[in-house]
Coordinates of C-alpha atoms in Angstrom, one line a residue:
M10 CA 0.0 -0.2 -0.1
A11 CA 1.3 3.5 -0.7
T12 CA 2.2 5.7 2.0
F13 CA 1.5 9.3 2.5
D14 CA 2.8 12.3 4.6
D15 CA 0.8 12.8 7.5
N16 CA -1.5 15.9 7.9
W17 CA -1.2 16.1 4.0
Q18 CA -4.2 18.2 4.3
T19 CA -2.6 21.1 6.2
K20 CA 0.0 21.5 3.7
R21 CA -2.8 22.4 1.0
P22 CA -4.9 25.2 2.2
T23 CA -7.6 25.2 -0.7
I24 CA -9.8 22.6 -2.1
S25 CA -8.3 23.0 -5.7
E26 CA -4.7 22.2 -4.2
R27 CA -6.2 19.4 -2.1
T28 CA -8.0 17.9 -5.1
K29 CA -5.1 18.2 -7.6
F30 CA -3.0 16.2 -4.9
I31 CA -5.3 13.1 -5.0
F32 CA -5.6 13.5 -9.1
N33 CA -4.1 9.9 -10.4
N34 CA -3.4 9.2 -6.5
E35 CA -4.7 6.2 -4.8
L36 CA -5.4 7.8 -1.6
L37 CA -9.2 7.7 -1.0
S38 CA -9.4 6.2 -4.3
D39 CA -12.8 4.3 -4.8
V40 CA -13.0 3.3 -8.7
K41 CA -10.3 2.4 -11.4
F42 CA -10.4 3.0 -15.1
V43 CA -8.8 0.2 -17.5
V44 CA -7.8 1.6 -20.6
P45 CA -5.6 0.8 -23.6
A46 CA -2.4 2.1 -23.4
S47 CA -2.7 3.3 -26.9
L48 CA -5.5 2.9 -29.4
N49 CA -3.0 1.6 -31.9
E50 CA -4.7 -1.7 -33.0
S51 CA -1.6 -3.7 -32.5
E52 CA -0.6 -1.9 -29.5
R53 CA -4.4 -2.2 -27.9
R54 CA -3.8 -5.6 -27.2
K55 CA -0.2 -6.0 -25.8
S56 CA -0.9 -3.6 -22.6
Q57 CA -3.5 -1.8 -20.6
K58 CA -2.9 0.9 -17.9
S59 CA -5.1 1.7 -14.9
I60 CA -6.0 5.3 -13.8
P61 CA -7.2 5.6 -10.0
A62 CA -10.2 7.8 -9.5
H63 CA -12.7 9.1 -7.0
K64 CA -16.4 9.0 -7.7
F65 CA -17.4 12.1 -5.7
V66 CA -14.7 14.4 -8.0
L67 CA -15.7 12.9 -11.2
A68 CA -19.6 12.9 -10.2
I69 CA -19.7 16.7 -9.4
S70 CA -17.9 17.5 -12.8
S71 CA -20.0 15.6 -15.3
P72 CA -23.5 14.6 -15.4
V73 CA -22.5 11.3 -17.1
F74 CA -20.3 10.4 -14.2
F75 CA -23.0 11.1 -11.5
A76 CA -25.5 9.0 -13.7
M77 CA -22.7 6.1 -13.5
F78 CA -22.1 6.4 -10.2
Y79 CA -24.9 7.8 -8.3
G80 CA -28.3 7.2 -10.5
E81 CA -30.5 4.4 -10.6
M82 CA -28.2 2.0 -12.4
A83 CA -25.3 3.0 -10.7
E84 CA -22.0 1.3 -11.4
T85 CA -21.2 -0.9 -8.0
A86 CA -18.0 -2.7 -9.6
G87 CA -14.4 -1.1 -8.7
T88 CA -13.2 -1.5 -11.9
V89 CA -14.2 0.4 -15.2
Q90 CA -13.3 -0.7 -18.8
L91 CA -13.2 1.7 -21.3
P92 CA -12.0 0.4 -24.5
D93 CA -12.7 3.6 -26.6
C94 CA -10.0 5.8 -25.3
D95 CA -6.6 5.7 -24.6
Y96 CA -4.4 6.3 -21.5
E97 CA -3.2 9.5 -22.1
S98 CA -6.4 11.2 -23.0
L99 CA -8.3 9.8 -20.1
L100 CA -5.6 10.9 -18.0
E101 CA -5.9 14.7 -19.3
L102 CA -9.9 14.3 -18.9
F103 CA -9.4 13.3 -15.2
R104 CA -6.7 16.0 -14.8
Y105 CA -9.0 18.6 -15.8
L106 CA -11.8 17.5 -13.5
Y107 CA -9.5 17.7 -10.7
S108 CA -7.7 20.8 -11.3
D109 CA -9.2 23.2 -14.2
D110 CA -5.9 22.5 -16.0
V111 CA -5.2 20.4 -19.0
K112 CA -2.1 19.4 -21.3
L113 CA -3.1 19.4 -24.7
S114 CA -1.0 18.5 -27.5
G115 CA -1.2 17.2 -31.2
S116 CA -1.6 13.7 -30.5
N117 CA -4.2 13.8 -27.9
V118 CA -6.5 16.7 -28.7
M119 CA -8.8 14.8 -30.9
Q120 CA -9.6 12.2 -28.0
V121 CA -9.5 14.9 -25.3
L122 CA -12.6 16.6 -27.3
Y123 CA -14.5 13.0 -27.7
L124 CA -14.2 12.3 -24.2
A125 CA -15.4 16.1 -23.2
K126 CA -18.3 15.4 -25.4
K127 CA -19.1 12.0 -24.1
Y128 CA -18.8 12.7 -20.7
M129 CA -20.4 16.2 -21.2
V130 CA -17.8 18.7 -20.0
P131 CA -18.2 21.6 -22.1
S132 CA -15.6 23.8 -20.7
L133 CA -13.1 21.4 -21.7
A134 CA -14.7 20.7 -25.2
D135 CA -14.2 24.5 -25.7
K136 CA -10.5 24.3 -24.5
C137 CA -9.7 21.6 -27.1
T138 CA -11.6 23.7 -30.0
E139 CA -9.6 26.5 -29.1
Y140 CA -6.4 24.6 -29.1
L141 CA -7.5 23.4 -32.7
L142 CA -8.1 27.0 -34.1
K143 CA -4.8 28.1 -32.6
H144 CA -3.0 25.2 -34.5
L145 CA -5.3 24.9 -37.7
E146 CA -3.3 25.3 -40.6
A147 CA -3.3 23.8 -44.2
S148 CA -1.4 20.7 -43.5
N149 CA -3.9 19.3 -40.8
V150 CA -7.0 20.9 -41.8
F151 CA -8.4 17.7 -43.3
S152 CA -7.6 15.8 -40.1
I153 CA -9.6 18.4 -38.1
L154 CA -12.6 19.2 -40.3
P155 CA -14.1 15.8 -39.8
Q156 CA -13.9 15.9 -36.3
A157 CA -15.5 19.4 -36.3
Q158 CA -18.3 18.3 -38.3
K159 CA -18.8 15.0 -36.1
Y160 CA -19.1 16.9 -32.8
E161 CA -21.0 20.1 -34.5
E162 CA -18.2 22.7 -33.7
K163 CA -19.5 24.8 -36.2
D164 CA -17.1 27.8 -35.9
L165 CA -14.1 25.4 -35.9
E166 CA -15.9 24.0 -39.0
N167 CA -16.2 27.3 -40.7
Q168 CA -12.4 28.1 -39.6
C169 CA -11.7 25.1 -41.2
W170 CA -13.2 25.8 -44.7
G171 CA -11.7 29.0 -44.4
V172 CA -8.6 27.9 -44.5
I173 CA -9.5 25.2 -47.3
E174 CA -10.7 28.2 -49.5
K175 CA -7.4 30.2 -48.8
H176 CA -4.8 27.4 -49.0
T177 CA -6.3 25.0 -51.1
Q178 CA -3.3 23.7 -52.9
K179 CA -1.3 23.1 -50.0
A180 CA -4.4 21.4 -48.2
L181 CA -5.1 19.2 -51.1
M182 CA -1.4 17.9 -50.9
S183 CA -1.6 17.0 -47.4
D184 CA -1.8 13.2 -46.4
E185 CA -5.1 13.7 -44.7
F186 CA -6.7 14.5 -47.8
L187 CA -6.2 11.2 -49.1
T188 CA -8.4 9.5 -45.7
L189 CA -11.1 11.5 -46.2
E190 CA -14.5 10.0 -46.3
R191 CA -16.3 10.7 -49.7
S192 CA -19.1 13.2 -48.5
I193 CA -16.0 15.6 -47.7
V194 CA -14.4 15.1 -50.7
A195 CA -17.7 15.6 -52.4
S196 CA -18.1 19.1 -50.3
V197 CA -14.9 20.3 -51.5
V198 CA -15.3 19.8 -55.4
K199 CA -18.7 21.4 -55.0
R200 CA -17.4 24.5 -53.1
E201 CA -17.6 27.8 -55.0
I202 CA -14.7 29.2 -53.5
L203 CA -11.6 27.8 -54.1
K204 CA -7.7 28.8 -54.5
V205 CA -6.5 26.3 -56.9
K206 CA -6.3 25.5 -60.5
E207 CA -9.0 23.1 -61.8
V208 CA -6.3 20.6 -63.1
D209 CA -4.9 20.5 -59.8
L210 CA -8.1 20.0 -57.8
F211 CA -8.8 17.1 -60.4
K212 CA -5.5 15.5 -59.7
A213 CA -5.8 15.4 -55.9
V214 CA -9.4 13.6 -56.3
D215 CA -8.1 11.4 -58.8
R216 CA -5.2 10.5 -56.1
W217 CA -7.8 10.3 -53.3
A218 CA -10.0 7.5 -55.5
T219 CA -7.0 5.6 -56.4
K220 CA -6.4 5.2 -52.8
E221 CA -9.9 4.5 -52.1
Q222 CA -10.0 1.7 -54.4
E223 CA -6.8 0.1 -52.6
R224 CA -8.9 0.7 -49.2
Q225 CA -11.8 -1.2 -50.5
G226 CA -9.6 -4.0 -52.1
K227 CA -10.8 -3.5 -55.7
T228 CA -8.8 -3.7 -58.8
P229 CA -8.1 -0.3 -60.6
R230 CA -10.7 -0.1 -63.3
R231 CA -12.6 3.1 -64.7
K232 CA -16.0 1.4 -64.0
V233 CA -14.9 0.8 -60.0
K234 CA -13.1 4.5 -60.2
R235 CA -16.6 6.1 -61.4
E236 CA -18.6 4.1 -58.6
I237 CA -16.5 5.7 -56.3
L238 CA -16.4 9.3 -57.2
G239 CA -20.5 9.2 -58.0
E240 CA -21.5 11.6 -60.4
E241 CA -21.2 14.5 -58.0
I242 CA -17.6 14.2 -58.1
E243 CA -16.8 15.1 -61.6
F244 CA -14.9 17.5 -63.8
A245 CA -15.2 19.4 -67.0
S246 CA -11.5 19.2 -68.3
V247 CA -8.4 17.4 -68.0
V248 CA -9.6 14.0 -67.4
L249 CA -9.2 12.2 -70.6
D250 CA -6.0 10.6 -69.6
C251 CA -7.1 9.0 -66.4
D252 CA -9.5 6.4 -67.8
I253 CA -12.5 7.9 -65.9
L254 CA -15.0 9.3 -68.7
T255 CA -16.5 7.2 -71.3
E256 CA -16.5 7.5 -74.9
T257 CA -19.8 9.2 -75.0
E258 CA -19.3 11.6 -72.4
I259 CA -15.6 12.7 -74.0
C260 CA -17.5 13.2 -77.4
D261 CA -20.2 15.3 -75.4
M262 CA -17.8 17.7 -74.2
I263 CA -15.8 18.3 -77.1
K264 CA -19.0 19.2 -78.9
H265 CA -19.9 21.7 -75.7
Y266 CA -16.6 23.3 -75.6
N267 CA -16.6 23.8 -79.3
E268 CA -20.1 25.0 -79.5
I269 CA -21.1 22.3 -81.8
D270 CA -23.9 21.2 -79.5
L271 CA -25.0 23.7 -76.9
K272 CA -28.4 22.7 -76.8
S273 CA -27.9 19.4 -74.8
P274 CA -26.5 20.5 -71.4
L275 CA -23.4 18.6 -69.7
T276 CA -24.1 16.1 -66.7
F277 CA -21.1 17.8 -65.1
M278 CA -20.8 21.0 -63.0
H279 CA -19.0 23.1 -65.5
S280 CA -19.7 26.9 -64.3
P281 CA -16.4 28.8 -62.9
R282 CA -15.9 29.0 -59.3
C283 CA -16.4 32.4 -57.9
H284 CA -13.9 34.3 -56.1
R285 CA -14.2 35.6 -52.2
F286 CA -13.4 39.0 -53.4
H287 CA -13.2 41.6 -55.8
R288 CA -10.0 43.1 -57.5
C289 CA -9.7 47.3 -57.9
H290 CA -7.1 47.7 -60.4
R291 CA -5.5 51.2 -60.7
F292 CA -3.4 50.9 -63.4
A293 CA -4.0 51.6 -67.3
I294 CA -0.5 50.7 -68.4
L295 CA 1.5 47.8 -67.0
R296 CA 5.5 47.5 -67.7
S297 CA 7.6 44.3 -67.6
P298 CA 11.1 44.6 -65.9
G299 CA 13.8 46.4 -68.0
L300 CA 11.2 48.1 -70.3
I301 CA 12.7 51.4 -69.2
S302 CA 15.8 52.9 -67.9
D303 CA 13.9 55.0 -65.6
D304 CA 12.6 51.9 -63.6
P305 CA 11.1 53.2 -60.3
R306 CA 11.7 50.6 -58.3
G307 CA 15.6 50.7 -58.1
H308 CA 17.7 47.7 -58.0
S309 CA 16.8 44.2 -56.6
G310 CA 16.7 43.9 -52.9
V311 CA 14.6 45.2 -50.1
R312 CA 12.1 48.0 -51.4
L313 CA 9.8 49.9 -49.2
S314 CA 6.3 50.8 -51.5
A315 CA 3.4 53.1 -49.5
L316 CA -0.1 54.3 -50.7
N317 CA -2.9 55.9 -49.2
I318 CA -6.2 54.7 -49.7
T319 CA -10.0 55.8 -48.9
V320 CA -12.9 54.4 -49.7
N321 CA -16.5 55.8 -49.9
K322 CA -18.4 52.7 -48.4
P323 CA -17.1 50.3 -45.8
V324 CA -15.4 47.3 -47.1
R325 CA -13.1 44.5 -46.1
L326 CA -9.7 44.7 -47.4
H327 CA -8.8 40.8 -48.1
G328 CA -5.5 41.7 -49.3
V329 CA -3.0 43.8 -51.7
Q330 CA -1.7 42.4 -54.9
H331 CA 2.1 42.9 -55.7
F332 CA 3.9 43.2 -59.0
G333 CA 6.4 40.3 -59.6
R334 CA 8.2 38.9 -62.6
D335 CA 8.2 35.4 -64.2
G336 CA 9.0 32.8 -61.3
G337 CA 10.3 35.5 -59.3
E338 CA 10.4 34.5 -55.3
Y339 CA 9.6 37.5 -52.9
T340 CA 9.5 37.8 -49.1
V341 CA 6.7 40.5 -48.1
S342 CA 6.1 42.3 -44.8
L343 CA 2.7 44.0 -45.6
E344 CA 0.8 46.3 -42.9
V345 CA -2.1 48.4 -43.0
K346 CA -1.8 51.8 -40.7
D347 CA -4.6 54.3 -39.7
A348 CA -2.9 57.4 -41.4
K349 CA -4.1 59.7 -38.6
T350 CA -3.3 57.9 -35.9
G351 CA -0.3 55.6 -37.1
I352 CA -2.1 52.7 -35.4
S353 CA -1.3 49.4 -37.0
L354 CA -4.3 47.4 -37.7
A355 CA -3.1 44.5 -39.5
E356 CA 0.4 42.8 -40.6
Q357 CA 1.3 39.8 -43.0
L358 CA 4.4 38.3 -43.5
G359 CA 5.4 35.5 -45.9
S360 CA 7.2 34.2 -48.8
Y361 CA 5.7 34.1 -52.3
I362 CA 6.2 33.3 -56.1
S363 CA 4.9 35.4 -58.8
E364 CA 2.6 33.9 -61.4
K365 CA 0.9 35.1 -64.6
D366 CA -1.9 37.2 -63.9
D367 CA -4.9 37.7 -66.5
T368 CA -7.4 39.3 -64.3
H369 CA -6.4 42.9 -66.0
A370 CA -7.0 43.9 -69.7
C371 CA -3.0 43.0 -69.8
V372 CA -1.6 40.0 -68.9
Y373 CA 1.4 40.5 -66.4
Y374 CA 3.1 38.7 -63.2
G375 CA 2.6 39.3 -59.3
F376 CA 1.0 37.8 -56.4
D377 CA -1.4 38.3 -53.8
V378 CA -0.5 38.8 -50.3
E379 CA -3.8 38.1 -48.1
F380 CA -4.2 38.7 -44.4
D381 CA -5.2 35.9 -42.2
N382 CA -8.6 38.2 -41.3
P383 CA -9.7 41.0 -43.7
V384 CA -9.3 44.5 -42.4
C385 CA -12.6 46.4 -42.2
L386 CA -11.9 50.0 -43.8
E387 CA -14.4 52.4 -42.7
T388 CA -15.9 55.4 -44.7
N389 CA -14.0 58.5 -45.4
R390 CA -11.2 57.1 -43.5
T391 CA -7.7 57.4 -44.9
Y392 CA -5.3 54.0 -44.7
E393 CA -1.6 53.8 -45.5
I394 CA -0.6 50.7 -47.0
I395 CA 3.0 49.7 -46.5
S396 CA 4.8 46.9 -47.8
R397 CA 8.7 46.0 -47.6
V398 CA 9.2 43.6 -50.4
N399 CA 12.6 41.8 -51.0
G400 CA 13.3 40.1 -54.4
P401 CA 14.2 40.5 -57.8
I402 CA 13.1 43.3 -59.9
S403 CA 9.3 43.2 -61.1
W404 CA 6.8 44.5 -63.5
F405 CA 5.3 47.7 -62.4
G406 CA 2.3 49.9 -63.5
E407 CA 1.9 53.4 -65.1
I408 CA -0.8 56.0 -65.4
G409 CA -2.6 55.2 -62.2
Q410 CA -6.0 56.4 -61.2
Q411 CA -6.5 58.8 -58.6
T412 CA -10.2 57.3 -58.1
V413 CA -11.5 54.0 -59.4
E414 CA -15.2 52.8 -59.0
I415 CA -16.0 49.2 -58.7
Q416 CA -19.3 47.6 -57.0
E417 CA -20.4 50.7 -56.6
I418 CA -17.7 51.4 -54.2
R419 CA -15.4 54.3 -54.8
F420 CA -11.7 53.8 -54.4
S421 CA -9.6 57.1 -53.7
F422 CA -5.8 56.9 -53.6
S423 CA -3.1 59.5 -52.5
N424 CA 0.6 59.6 -52.3
S425 CA 2.4 58.3 -48.7
A426 CA 5.4 59.9 -47.4
A427 CA 6.8 56.6 -46.4
S428 CA 7.1 55.3 -49.9
I429 CA 10.9 55.6 -51.0
C430 CA 10.9 53.7 -54.2
G431 CA 8.6 55.3 -56.5
T432 CA 5.2 54.0 -55.6
S433 CA 2.7 56.7 -55.8
V434 CA -0.4 57.3 -57.3
S435 CA 0.9 57.4 -60.6
R436 CA 3.1 54.7 -61.0
G437 CA 5.0 52.1 -59.0
Q438 CA 3.4 48.9 -57.1
F439 CA 0.3 47.5 -55.9
P440 CA -1.6 46.8 -59.1
A441 CA -4.7 45.6 -57.5
F442 CA -6.7 45.5 -54.2
L443 CA -8.9 42.5 -52.9
F444 CA -11.9 43.4 -51.3
S445 CA -15.4 42.6 -50.7
P446 CA -18.2 44.8 -49.7
W447 CA -18.5 45.1 -46.0

């Protein structure tokens, strides 16, 4: 039998300290929980661990434990078997019930969330959700989204979709995408807002379908892959080499896109995806690097550009497009300030690769720097856009407009004293502003 210091209670003056002391402690324990050491199937059978607990402490923290130990069908055995959770996760549930503290990690947070829901401990579920939101990124979003849906955590689910929409390409490349259930893959494909080329989305879904065939133990064949994908998950282009479409469907697509037979509609979704925001372009002429000698950007390296902006209606500023060059790699620090007070409202740091852009009347090279959260611009208030760019010489604009009206919103531009590399209303950086009405 374990030994304890005499008068241990007197050394712990608060109830919190005393309950913390008996956490995972056989002292006064009247029940034991036996759980697998790990949920890994091979390890589950090898070893189990037990956690001593106190019915009263558990019961005053969870309606489920109260019913288990003090209800009409109360558990009388001294040992409770829990095969649906592992040792680490149950220990963290109990730690929270005894001390209001929890040690969450990427390896246990999902199981702790499951236990918090199962035993009706909403405050712990909230802590798990907060942890997941804080650590949510494109590389793990497809492991978190299914859990958010399963436990009906709407805010977390919405945040997941926001990451998928903003970082679609990276999210699709994650290993977790290949493990998704078909319903979520279908939701991704039908999403109207995705930042990815259609061909790359198709390739990702094709990889998922191939993996699903392996999981089902089926021989890879066109018919099998079509059965897995179904009619919802389908694409209008770049699928001929993947042996998915029938000869009739290929013929229909060729006729449709060559405007031979527009009366017979395609069975596939073929409308373009919409964007999360509009673009306000401010230049009439765009110049490529090295075309003229008086290039306003100076030499390659760190360059600081700044511009003032005012709107006549409230808008959400999602980001600022920057000029680049073909394949150019850039490191950017973008900041938005209140021009009157100098208070910083948002800052975004990151590395970007310039790509061809055809959203303007002229094709040029650039990249979008998007904020993690949109910046709300108020009516008739002046804001200063400041950007520090490190990278090769880029395209630039000329004949900039002082005012631009789009979607009934008027953007007004003025020079900023902070600009030191030639960016002004008339020329320089910032080909477009990414916004949506507020």
